[in-house]
Every structure is written in structure tokens, then in C-alpha cells.
Amino acid sequence: MSSDPPALPRPATLEDVALVAGVSRATVSRVINGAQTVDPAMRRAVERAIADTRYVPNRAARSLVTRRTGSIALVVSEREQREVTDAFIGRMFTDPHFGRVVSGVLDVLRPAGTQMLLMLADDDTSRTQLVSYLRQGHVDGVILISSHAADPLPAMLTGTGLPAVLAARPAQPTQISYVDVDQQAGAKVAADHLVALGCRNIVTISGPLDMPAGQDRLAGFRAAMADHGRPDVISAEGDFTQAGGAAAMKRLLGEHPGLDGVFIASDLMALGALPVLYRQGRRVPEDVAVVGFDDSSAALACDPPLTTVRQPVEEMAAEMARLLLRRINEPDRQITSVIFQPALVARQSA
């Protein structure tokens, strides 16, 4: 005697998602396609329902109608060519900032049924190849993480006509949407905090000065210190890496042994700088108060845990993805920028 095989659970539909979310089918469709007109509370309800029902959009059917690929490129643009075995490749995947960007982007792309391709560009040849690939219609849009002010890629992307969003303010005026934190305001928060603590000999480790973020954090810190009557702030340039923070801290201690406060323009650099202070017999915060920038996992790895300026990286990355999906769905949409506000997170280092 035979029995029928058990029925396989059917894939979730738009109607299933709408029922779980308590919204209309049309609202679910607008969320999936990145429409701006959806109320944020409804969007969150739909995104939760998509996860709960494990709904997977039918990309093949949708591409026949929309002539889209259902994928976007996350492009990391470096300033110089590196071997695959170079430390940059490993650093990119272990840098807490990069991981947070990917997480925030995927939080938006997954419910929309959009795939993400990671692509690297680090010299003229790779940039030309990248633009050629993009022109062939392999992706619907681009999120660009650029690491230096002279990068020609933002302008090259605008020339393709492909929807694109830049992570951070472009160094040169460019017709491209971008998302950033108010870098100078964040540096001011750090300056105000160090001054309020009573620090008299305050220095700073800047980020790379060929990057807008490095330039803006240094400019904002110096402007805030000038407002406090201290216009001559000593600085040492770092490179947003742990090793770079250690090297810059050594230079500052050697040249200015009386320092008692330091603003370090990234948590990762602070993670390298703190052991240098300890090796020189400086206690943190008793002898030297330290403030970082980012509020990344590196801040909690510091000893003591780092007081830092928080930029909401995941939220910023999610907004980049939303902006891009909107541009893809509305190609004539106006170029825009979204600026997030920083906040001080007080811990034990200052």
C-alpha cells in the first residue's frame, strides 16, 4: 500500500508577506522596489515579514519586465595597485568599518531581493575595466567606497549614466548622490570633551590628508580648538590603521612628551596608539585622555574601553542602499546628499 508523498511547503508570495505585515500587496511591492513613499514604520514591518516568511522575489520574472539584473556593485576604490596577498586585502575584510558598511547595505538589499557584487579598483587599468563592465549592463547601480581625494572613479561613474551613490562626501564637486556623517561636527564634539576634562596640552592623530574624512576631521578639530583659544594644535598624520596609529603616537610622544589629551581620528588607530602610551609609562585616562572616532568594535577592544565619536555606519550604509534603489527605480530622481549627525559615546579612556 502506497501513500502520497508529503506536500512540500510552497514558496511565500507577496500576499503572504502583506498578510503578516498587515499592509497591502502594493505596499509590499513598493518596499521591495525601494520606493521612498512608504512610511518608515510600514517599511520595517514589511522587512520583518519578508524575513519571517522567507519570501524570495522572482528575479527572473521581474528582470523580463524591468530589464534589470537584480544586482548592484559595491566598489572599493584604492589609491594604488596591490597584490592579492597584500595586507590591504586582509585589512579590508577585517576592518570593522568595512564590515559595518556591508552589513548595513545587505540589510536593505536582502528584502528587496537584490544581490551585491564586491569589486575592487586600484589603478587606471582596473578602473577602466570596471567602467567597461558596468557599461555592459551587468549591474543596476553602484555604491562606491573611495579612499582618496584624487580618485577619478566618481566622475567616471557619472559618465556612465548608471545610478550611483558615494560613501562620504566627494572631494571634488560631482553630480553623484552621497551619504556621510558631519565629520567636522564630530571632531568638535571630541575637542569640546577634552577641553571640558581640563586637558591643557591636546594633540591629534589625523586620518590620511588625501581623504575628505581625514581633512574634515582635522579641520573640524582645529576650528573647535581655536574657538577654545587654542589655535595651534599639533597633529601627526595617520592612515586609519592600527599600525599607523601606533607610529603616529610614537612621533607625538617623542616631540611633545607633555601631551595630556589626544583626539585620534579613528578607533582602529587608537587601538594601536594606546599600547604605545602604556609603554612610555602613561596611564589612560589619568595621564592622557584619549578620544577616538567611529564607535566601532575596535573601541571596545581598547584597554580601557575607548571614549569615541559615534558615526552610525550601519544606518548610513542602509541609507546608501535605499538611495541607490530609489535612483534605479526613478532614474530622473534628483541628486541628493544625506548627512547623519555624530554623538559622543563616553567610556573609560576620557
mmCIF file of C-alpha atoms in Angstrom:
data_model
loop_
_atom_site.group_PDB
_atom_site.id
_atom_site.type_symbol
_atom_site.label_atom_id
_atom_site.label_comp_id
_atom_site.label_asym_id
_atom_site.label_seq_id
_atom_site.Cartn_x
_atom_site.Cartn_y
_atom_site.Cartn_z
ATOM 1 C CA MET A 1 0.000 0.000 0.000
ATOM 2 C CA SER A 2 1.498 3.338 -1.054
ATOM 3 C CA SER A 3 0.931 6.774 0.352
ATOM 4 C CA ASP A 4 1.246 10.157 -1.234
ATOM 5 C CA PRO A 5 4.495 11.996 -0.503
ATOM 6 C CA PRO A 6 4.171 14.869 1.947
ATOM 7 C CA ALA A 7 3.388 18.170 0.314
ATOM 8 C CA LEU A 8 6.359 20.498 0.114
ATOM 9 C CA PRO A 9 5.781 23.929 1.644
ATOM 10 C CA ARG A 10 5.033 26.388 -1.138
ATOM 11 C CA PRO A 11 7.206 29.496 -1.545
ATOM 12 C CA ALA A 12 5.915 32.608 0.176
ATOM 13 C CA THR A 13 4.111 35.128 -2.013
ATOM 14 C CA LEU A 14 3.644 38.888 -1.893
ATOM 15 C CA GLU A 15 0.200 38.220 -0.439
ATOM 16 C CA ASP A 16 1.728 36.164 2.390
ATOM 17 C CA VAL A 17 4.135 38.967 3.226
ATOM 18 C CA ALA A 18 1.309 41.527 3.111
ATOM 19 C CA LEU A 19 -0.813 39.421 5.468
ATOM 20 C CA VAL A 20 1.990 39.007 8.023
ATOM 21 C CA ALA A 21 2.945 42.685 7.826
ATOM 22 C CA GLY A 22 -0.642 43.884 7.980
ATOM 23 C CA VAL A 23 -0.299 46.020 4.858
ATOM 24 C CA SER A 24 -1.463 45.889 1.259
ATOM 25 C CA ARG A 25 0.200 43.887 -1.506
ATOM 26 C CA ALA A 26 1.024 47.188 -3.234
ATOM 27 C CA THR A 27 2.878 48.417 -0.139
ATOM 28 C CA VAL A 28 4.987 45.253 -0.068
ATOM 29 C CA SER A 29 5.811 45.743 -3.744
ATOM 30 C CA ARG A 30 6.864 49.343 -3.154
ATOM 31 C CA VAL A 31 9.165 48.326 -0.287
ATOM 32 C CA ILE A 32 10.792 45.603 -2.376
ATOM 33 C CA ASN A 33 11.396 48.088 -5.183
ATOM 34 C CA GLY A 34 12.873 50.730 -2.878
ATOM 35 C CA ALA A 35 10.099 53.328 -3.202
ATOM 36 C CA GLN A 36 10.559 56.373 -0.990
ATOM 37 C CA THR A 37 6.850 56.914 -0.409
ATOM 38 C CA VAL A 38 6.486 54.097 2.134
ATOM 39 C CA ASP A 39 6.093 55.100 5.772
ATOM 40 C CA PRO A 40 9.244 54.023 7.724
ATOM 41 C CA ALA A 41 7.182 52.000 10.235
ATOM 42 C CA MET A 42 5.444 50.163 7.397
ATOM 43 C CA ARG A 43 8.791 49.538 5.697
ATOM 44 C CA ARG A 44 10.190 47.963 8.861
ATOM 45 C CA ALA A 45 7.072 45.807 9.229
ATOM 46 C CA VAL A 46 7.401 44.603 5.648
ATOM 47 C CA GLU A 47 11.120 43.878 6.032
ATOM 48 C CA ARG A 48 10.384 41.820 9.166
ATOM 49 C CA ALA A 49 7.608 39.963 7.371
ATOM 50 C CA ILE A 50 9.903 39.189 4.441
ATOM 51 C CA ALA A 51 12.412 37.686 6.861
ATOM 52 C CA ASP A 52 9.721 35.769 8.777
ATOM 53 C CA THR A 53 8.110 34.304 5.652
ATOM 54 C CA ARG A 54 11.442 33.784 3.861
ATOM 55 C CA TYR A 55 9.957 35.448 0.831
ATOM 56 C CA VAL A 56 12.226 35.412 -2.225
ATOM 57 C CA PRO A 57 11.287 37.734 -5.110
ATOM 58 C CA ASN A 58 11.100 36.079 -8.514
ATOM 59 C CA ARG A 59 14.096 37.827 -10.021
ATOM 60 C CA ALA A 60 13.882 36.058 -13.369
ATOM 61 C CA ALA A 61 10.289 37.118 -13.937
ATOM 62 C CA ARG A 62 10.963 40.624 -12.699
ATOM 63 C CA SER A 63 14.013 41.070 -14.943
ATOM 64 C CA LEU A 64 11.953 40.218 -18.038
ATOM 65 C CA VAL A 65 9.620 43.077 -17.198
ATOM 66 C CA THR A 66 12.097 45.628 -15.836
ATOM 67 C CA ARG A 67 15.152 44.677 -17.932
ATOM 68 C CA ARG A 68 17.200 44.831 -14.749
ATOM 69 C CA THR A 69 19.730 42.408 -13.336
ATOM 70 C CA GLY A 70 18.590 42.473 -9.705
ATOM 71 C CA SER A 71 22.158 43.172 -8.559
ATOM 72 C CA ILE A 72 24.316 46.143 -7.574
ATOM 73 C CA ALA A 73 28.076 46.549 -7.261
ATOM 74 C CA LEU A 74 29.802 47.589 -4.046
ATOM 75 C CA VAL A 75 33.041 49.060 -5.381
ATOM 76 C CA VAL A 76 36.059 49.669 -3.163
ATOM 77 C CA SER A 77 38.455 52.090 -4.832
ATOM 78 C CA GLU A 78 42.028 52.095 -3.507
ATOM 79 C CA ARG A 79 44.724 54.577 -4.394
ATOM 80 C CA GLU A 80 47.348 52.115 -5.639
ATOM 81 C CA GLN A 81 47.571 48.623 -7.065
ATOM 82 C CA ARG A 82 48.203 45.860 -4.568
ATOM 83 C CA GLU A 83 48.887 42.171 -4.800
ATOM 84 C CA VAL A 84 46.088 39.826 -3.736
ATOM 85 C CA THR A 85 48.331 38.728 -0.871
ATOM 86 C CA ASP A 86 48.888 42.330 0.247
ATOM 87 C CA ALA A 87 47.767 43.300 3.727
ATOM 88 C CA PHE A 88 45.152 45.651 2.243
ATOM 89 C CA ILE A 89 43.047 42.723 1.077
ATOM 90 C CA GLY A 90 43.001 41.162 4.517
ATOM 91 C CA ARG A 91 42.543 44.538 6.185
ATOM 92 C CA MET A 92 39.503 45.302 4.049
ATOM 93 C CA PHE A 93 37.718 42.209 5.338
ATOM 94 C CA THR A 94 38.791 42.691 8.961
ATOM 95 C CA ASP A 95 38.401 46.478 9.197
ATOM 96 C CA PRO A 96 35.343 46.962 11.422
ATOM 97 C CA HIS A 97 34.202 49.929 9.327
ATOM 98 C CA PHE A 98 34.034 47.940 6.094
ATOM 99 C CA GLY A 99 32.169 45.081 7.744
ATOM 100 C CA ARG A 100 29.601 47.510 9.138
ATOM 101 C CA VAL A 101 29.082 49.042 5.681
ATOM 102 C CA VAL A 102 28.442 45.623 4.141
ATOM 103 C CA SER A 103 26.039 44.721 6.936
ATOM 104 C CA GLY A 104 24.018 47.906 6.523
ATOM 105 C CA VAL A 105 23.832 47.562 2.737
ATOM 106 C CA LEU A 106 22.720 43.935 2.903
ATOM 107 C CA ASP A 107 20.009 44.754 5.445
ATOM 108 C CA VAL A 108 18.269 46.733 2.703
ATOM 109 C CA LEU A 109 19.205 44.677 -0.359
ATOM 110 C CA ARG A 110 18.069 41.303 1.005
ATOM 111 C CA PRO A 111 14.403 42.242 1.492
ATOM 112 C CA ALA A 112 14.463 43.809 -1.970
ATOM 113 C CA GLY A 113 15.795 40.578 -3.496
ATOM 114 C CA THR A 114 18.873 42.394 -4.790
ATOM 115 C CA GLN A 115 22.308 40.782 -4.897
ATOM 116 C CA MET A 116 25.583 42.558 -4.131
ATOM 117 C CA LEU A 117 28.807 42.125 -6.103
ATOM 118 C CA LEU A 118 32.057 43.206 -4.424
ATOM 119 C CA MET A 119 34.514 44.790 -6.854
ATOM 120 C CA LEU A 120 37.943 46.381 -6.341
ATOM 121 C CA ALA A 121 39.634 49.144 -8.329
ATOM 122 C CA ASP A 122 43.179 50.213 -7.539
ATOM 123 C CA ASP A 123 44.813 51.570 -10.714
ATOM 124 C CA ASP A 124 43.958 53.064 -14.103
ATOM 125 C CA THR A 125 43.653 49.667 -15.778
ATOM 126 C CA SER A 126 41.309 48.211 -13.178
ATOM 127 C CA ARG A 127 39.177 51.373 -13.183
ATOM 128 C CA THR A 128 38.858 51.256 -16.966
ATOM 129 C CA GLN A 129 37.943 47.572 -16.846
ATOM 130 C CA LEU A 130 35.415 48.235 -14.103
ATOM 131 C CA VAL A 131 33.678 51.022 -16.019
ATOM 132 C CA SER A 132 33.598 48.867 -19.164
ATOM 133 C CA TYR A 133 31.980 46.040 -17.173
ATOM 134 C CA LEU A 134 29.401 48.394 -15.701
ATOM 135 C CA ARG A 135 28.534 49.859 -19.116
ATOM 136 C CA GLN A 136 27.663 46.367 -20.329
ATOM 137 C CA GLY A 137 24.661 46.255 -18.012
ATOM 138 C CA HIS A 138 25.839 43.604 -15.561
ATOM 139 C CA VAL A 139 24.518 45.554 -12.562
ATOM 140 C CA ASP A 140 21.748 48.081 -11.988
ATOM 141 C CA GLY A 141 23.761 50.519 -9.891
ATOM 142 C CA VAL A 142 26.881 51.149 -7.822
ATOM 143 C CA ILE A 143 27.763 52.021 -4.239
ATOM 144 C CA LEU A 144 31.302 53.407 -4.240
ATOM 145 C CA ILE A 145 33.699 53.464 -1.303
ATOM 146 C CA SER A 146 36.560 55.720 -2.383
ATOM 147 C CA SER A 147 39.717 56.106 -0.330
ATOM 148 C CA HIS A 148 41.428 59.215 -1.707
ATOM 149 C CA ALA A 149 40.698 62.723 -2.916
ATOM 150 C CA ALA A 150 42.224 62.378 -6.385
ATOM 151 C CA ASP A 151 40.171 59.293 -7.257
ATOM 152 C CA PRO A 152 38.785 59.735 -10.816
ATOM 153 C CA LEU A 153 36.192 56.974 -10.357
ATOM 154 C CA PRO A 154 33.288 59.129 -9.071
ATOM 155 C CA ALA A 155 33.467 61.269 -12.212
ATOM 156 C CA MET A 156 33.916 58.175 -14.398
ATOM 157 C CA LEU A 157 30.779 56.658 -12.881
ATOM 158 C CA THR A 158 28.691 59.741 -13.573
ATOM 159 C CA GLY A 159 29.793 59.461 -17.202
ATOM 160 C CA THR A 160 28.202 56.019 -17.491
ATOM 161 C CA GLY A 161 24.753 57.280 -16.571
ATOM 162 C CA LEU A 162 24.446 54.354 -14.158
ATOM 163 C CA PRO A 163 22.736 55.082 -10.813
ATOM 164 C CA ALA A 164 25.460 55.522 -8.192
ATOM 165 C CA VAL A 165 25.843 56.545 -4.568
ATOM 166 C CA LEU A 166 29.113 57.520 -2.915
ATOM 167 C CA ALA A 167 30.022 56.626 0.658
ATOM 168 C CA ALA A 168 31.180 60.027 2.012
ATOM 169 C CA ARG A 169 31.416 63.487 0.530
ATOM 170 C CA PRO A 170 33.213 63.611 -2.834
ATOM 171 C CA ALA A 171 36.470 65.535 -2.751
ATOM 172 C CA GLN A 172 35.526 67.445 -5.904
ATOM 173 C CA PRO A 173 32.043 68.728 -6.857
ATOM 174 C CA THR A 174 30.477 65.785 -8.682
ATOM 175 C CA GLN A 175 26.943 65.006 -9.790
ATOM 176 C CA ILE A 176 26.613 61.954 -7.575
ATOM 177 C CA SER A 177 24.473 61.252 -4.525
ATOM 178 C CA TYR A 178 26.318 60.573 -1.290
ATOM 179 C CA VAL A 179 25.825 59.743 2.375
ATOM 180 C CA ASP A 180 28.147 60.990 5.103
ATOM 181 C CA VAL A 181 28.368 61.938 8.760
ATOM 182 C CA ASP A 182 29.035 65.539 9.741
ATOM 183 C CA GLN A 183 32.761 64.936 10.169
ATOM 184 C CA GLN A 184 33.649 68.403 11.407
ATOM 185 C CA ALA A 185 30.843 68.367 13.977
ATOM 186 C CA GLY A 186 32.140 65.027 15.246
ATOM 187 C CA ALA A 187 35.641 66.399 15.663
ATOM 188 C CA LYS A 188 34.212 69.405 17.516
ATOM 189 C CA VAL A 189 32.471 67.048 19.963
ATOM 190 C CA ALA A 190 35.856 65.440 20.680
ATOM 191 C CA ALA A 191 37.591 68.802 21.145
ATOM 192 C CA ASP A 192 34.895 70.116 23.473
ATOM 193 C CA HIS A 193 35.084 66.961 25.593
ATOM 194 C CA LEU A 194 38.875 67.079 26.003
ATOM 195 C CA VAL A 195 38.790 70.758 26.918
ATOM 196 C CA ALA A 196 35.960 70.147 29.411
ATOM 197 C CA LEU A 197 38.101 67.476 31.093
ATOM 198 C CA GLY A 198 40.760 70.117 31.782
ATOM 199 C CA CYS A 199 43.395 68.853 29.318
ATOM 200 C CA ARG A 200 45.967 71.572 28.599
ATOM 201 C CA ASN A 201 48.299 70.007 26.016
ATOM 202 C CA ILE A 202 45.957 68.495 23.446
ATOM 203 C CA VAL A 203 47.207 66.928 20.209
ATOM 204 C CA THR A 204 45.579 64.917 17.455
ATOM 205 C CA ILE A 205 46.328 61.977 15.186
ATOM 206 C CA SER A 206 44.579 62.765 11.908
ATOM 207 C CA GLY A 207 43.430 60.430 9.198
ATOM 208 C CA PRO A 208 45.103 60.464 5.750
ATOM 209 C CA LEU A 209 45.036 64.005 4.454
ATOM 210 C CA ASP A 210 44.330 62.905 0.888
ATOM 211 C CA MET A 211 40.896 61.697 2.074
ATOM 212 C CA PRO A 212 37.941 64.039 2.701
ATOM 213 C CA ALA A 213 37.238 62.319 6.046
ATOM 214 C CA GLY A 214 40.827 62.885 7.178
ATOM 215 C CA GLN A 215 40.739 66.505 6.033
ATOM 216 C CA ASP A 216 37.357 67.274 7.602
ATOM 217 C CA ARG A 217 38.085 65.694 10.985
ATOM 218 C CA LEU A 218 41.350 67.611 11.284
ATOM 219 C CA ALA A 219 39.789 70.883 10.120
ATOM 220 C CA GLY A 220 36.854 70.486 12.492
ATOM 221 C CA PHE A 221 39.104 69.699 15.444
ATOM 222 C CA ARG A 222 41.408 72.649 14.789
ATOM 223 C CA ALA A 223 38.468 75.032 14.348
ATOM 224 C CA ALA A 224 36.905 73.886 17.618
ATOM 225 C CA MET A 225 40.208 74.197 19.481
ATOM 226 C CA ALA A 226 40.633 77.706 18.058
ATOM 227 C CA ASP A 227 37.212 78.573 19.464
ATOM 228 C CA HIS A 228 38.588 77.497 22.843
ATOM 229 C CA GLY A 229 41.528 79.870 22.408
ATOM 230 C CA ARG A 230 43.982 77.184 21.299
ATOM 231 C CA PRO A 231 44.677 77.733 17.590
ATOM 232 C CA ASP A 232 47.989 75.897 17.363
ATOM 233 C CA VAL A 233 47.076 72.227 17.598
ATOM 234 C CA ILE A 234 49.891 69.769 16.986
ATOM 235 C CA SER A 235 48.978 66.872 14.696
ATOM 236 C CA ALA A 236 50.537 63.733 13.262
ATOM 237 C CA GLU A 237 49.086 62.112 10.159
ATOM 238 C CA GLY A 238 47.916 58.504 10.410
ATOM 239 C CA ASP A 239 46.415 56.154 7.857
ATOM 240 C CA PHE A 240 43.295 54.799 9.599
ATOM 241 C CA THR A 241 45.120 51.576 10.534
ATOM 242 C CA GLN A 242 46.240 50.167 13.875
ATOM 243 C CA ALA A 243 49.898 50.279 12.865
ATOM 244 C CA GLY A 244 49.505 53.834 11.596
ATOM 245 C CA GLY A 245 48.038 54.925 14.926
ATOM 246 C CA ALA A 246 50.952 53.382 16.818
ATOM 247 C CA ALA A 247 53.524 55.076 14.589
ATOM 248 C CA ALA A 248 51.838 58.488 14.886
ATOM 249 C CA MET A 249 51.591 58.171 18.678
ATOM 250 C CA LYS A 250 55.322 57.430 18.893
ATOM 251 C CA ARG A 251 56.083 60.567 16.892
ATOM 252 C CA LEU A 252 53.871 62.760 19.053
ATOM 253 C CA LEU A 253 55.273 61.450 22.330
ATOM 254 C CA GLY A 254 58.818 61.922 21.081
ATOM 255 C CA GLU A 255 58.199 65.524 20.024
ATOM 256 C CA HIS A 256 55.647 66.564 22.670
ATOM 257 C CA PRO A 257 56.177 64.496 25.825
ATOM 258 C CA GLY A 258 53.929 66.800 27.861
ATOM 259 C CA LEU A 259 50.746 65.946 25.955
ATOM 260 C CA ASP A 260 47.779 65.134 28.186
ATOM 261 C CA GLY A 261 44.924 64.777 25.701
ATOM 262 C CA VAL A 262 44.690 63.297 22.220
ATOM 263 C CA PHE A 263 41.951 63.072 19.628
ATOM 264 C CA ILE A 264 42.585 60.085 17.363
ATOM 265 C CA ALA A 265 40.603 60.219 14.137
ATOM 266 C CA SER A 266 39.665 56.530 14.120
ATOM 267 C CA ASP A 267 39.121 53.844 16.732
ATOM 268 C CA LEU A 268 41.408 51.467 14.867
ATOM 269 C CA MET A 269 44.283 53.938 15.116
ATOM 270 C CA ALA A 270 43.501 54.400 18.821
ATOM 271 C CA LEU A 271 43.767 50.639 19.278
ATOM 272 C CA GLY A 272 47.357 50.930 18.071
ATOM 273 C CA ALA A 273 48.126 54.127 19.962
ATOM 274 C CA LEU A 274 47.099 53.087 23.490
ATOM 275 C CA PRO A 275 49.812 50.409 23.946
ATOM 276 C CA VAL A 276 52.405 52.994 22.904
ATOM 277 C CA LEU A 277 51.236 55.271 25.711
ATOM 278 C CA TYR A 278 51.459 52.424 28.220
ATOM 279 C CA ARG A 279 54.972 51.506 27.127
ATOM 280 C CA GLN A 280 56.000 55.110 27.796
ATOM 281 C CA GLY A 281 54.554 54.898 31.314
ATOM 282 C CA ARG A 282 51.438 56.980 30.547
ATOM 283 C CA ARG A 283 48.185 55.972 32.216
ATOM 284 C CA VAL A 284 44.885 56.413 30.374
ATOM 285 C CA PRO A 285 42.940 58.469 31.313
ATOM 286 C CA GLU A 286 44.836 59.626 34.436
ATOM 287 C CA ASP A 287 47.834 60.992 32.499
ATOM 288 C CA VAL A 288 46.462 61.176 28.959
ATOM 289 C CA ALA A 289 42.795 61.384 27.963
ATOM 290 C CA VAL A 290 42.045 59.717 24.614
ATOM 291 C CA VAL A 291 39.029 60.187 22.337
ATOM 292 C CA GLY A 292 38.536 58.198 19.135
ATOM 293 C CA PHE A 293 36.152 58.363 16.190
ATOM 294 C CA ASP A 294 33.721 55.758 14.741
ATOM 295 C CA ASP A 295 32.381 53.811 17.763
ATOM 296 C CA SER A 296 33.421 50.562 16.093
ATOM 297 C CA SER A 297 34.260 47.214 17.650
ATOM 298 C CA ALA A 298 37.839 48.486 17.953
ATOM 299 C CA ALA A 299 36.645 50.978 20.589
ATOM 300 C CA LEU A 300 35.552 48.122 22.850
ATOM 301 C CA ALA A 301 38.778 46.209 22.163
ATOM 302 C CA CYS A 302 40.804 49.103 23.580
ATOM 303 C CA ASP A 303 42.097 48.984 27.167
ATOM 304 C CA PRO A 304 40.424 50.883 28.722
ATOM 305 C CA PRO A 305 37.305 50.953 26.520
ATOM 306 C CA LEU A 306 37.514 53.989 24.279
ATOM 307 C CA THR A 307 35.529 57.183 24.573
ATOM 308 C CA THR A 308 34.705 57.919 20.957
ATOM 309 C CA VAL A 309 32.584 59.848 18.487
ATOM 310 C CA ARG A 310 29.896 57.613 17.033
ATOM 311 C CA GLN A 311 29.002 57.667 13.395
ATOM 312 C CA PRO A 312 26.029 55.370 12.684
ATOM 313 C CA VAL A 313 27.755 53.376 9.951
ATOM 314 C CA GLU A 314 25.105 50.671 9.545
ATOM 315 C CA GLU A 315 22.342 53.262 9.248
ATOM 316 C CA MET A 316 24.417 55.299 6.802
ATOM 317 C CA ALA A 317 25.117 52.220 4.658
ATOM 318 C CA ALA A 318 21.445 51.275 4.688
ATOM 319 C CA GLU A 319 20.566 54.772 3.527
ATOM 320 C CA MET A 320 23.089 54.445 0.678
ATOM 321 C CA ALA A 321 21.347 51.266 -0.441
ATOM 322 C CA ARG A 322 17.914 52.909 -0.219
ATOM 323 C CA LEU A 323 19.096 55.935 -2.212
ATOM 324 C CA LEU A 324 20.512 53.654 -4.872
ATOM 325 C CA LEU A 325 17.350 51.546 -5.159
ATOM 326 C CA ARG A 326 15.299 54.719 -5.495
ATOM 327 C CA ARG A 327 17.578 56.017 -8.249
ATOM 328 C CA ILE A 328 17.327 52.689 -10.035
ATOM 329 C CA ASN A 329 13.534 52.848 -9.910
ATOM 330 C CA GLU A 330 13.383 56.574 -10.644
ATOM 331 C CA PRO A 331 16.298 57.364 -12.996
ATOM 332 C CA ASP A 332 15.368 61.056 -13.201
ATOM 333 C CA ARG A 333 15.412 61.442 -9.449
ATOM 334 C CA GLN A 334 17.382 64.469 -8.223
ATOM 335 C CA ILE A 335 20.947 64.004 -6.988
ATOM 336 C CA THR A 336 20.914 64.264 -3.212
ATOM 337 C CA SER A 337 23.044 64.009 -0.089
ATOM 338 C CA VAL A 338 22.139 62.698 3.362
ATOM 339 C CA ILE A 339 24.220 63.842 6.336
ATOM 340 C CA PHE A 340 23.985 61.995 9.665
ATOM 341 C CA GLN A 341 24.808 63.590 12.998
ATOM 342 C CA PRO A 342 27.604 62.244 15.266
ATOM 343 C CA ALA A 343 27.405 61.777 19.045
ATOM 344 C CA LEU A 344 29.919 61.293 21.841
ATOM 345 C CA VAL A 345 29.983 57.849 23.472
ATOM 346 C CA ALA A 346 31.677 58.250 26.861
ATOM 347 C CA ARG A 347 33.649 55.273 28.178
ATOM 348 C CA GLN A 348 36.770 54.983 30.342
ATOM 349 C CA SER A 349 39.543 56.490 28.201
ATOM 350 C CA ALA A 350 38.452 60.115 28.648
#
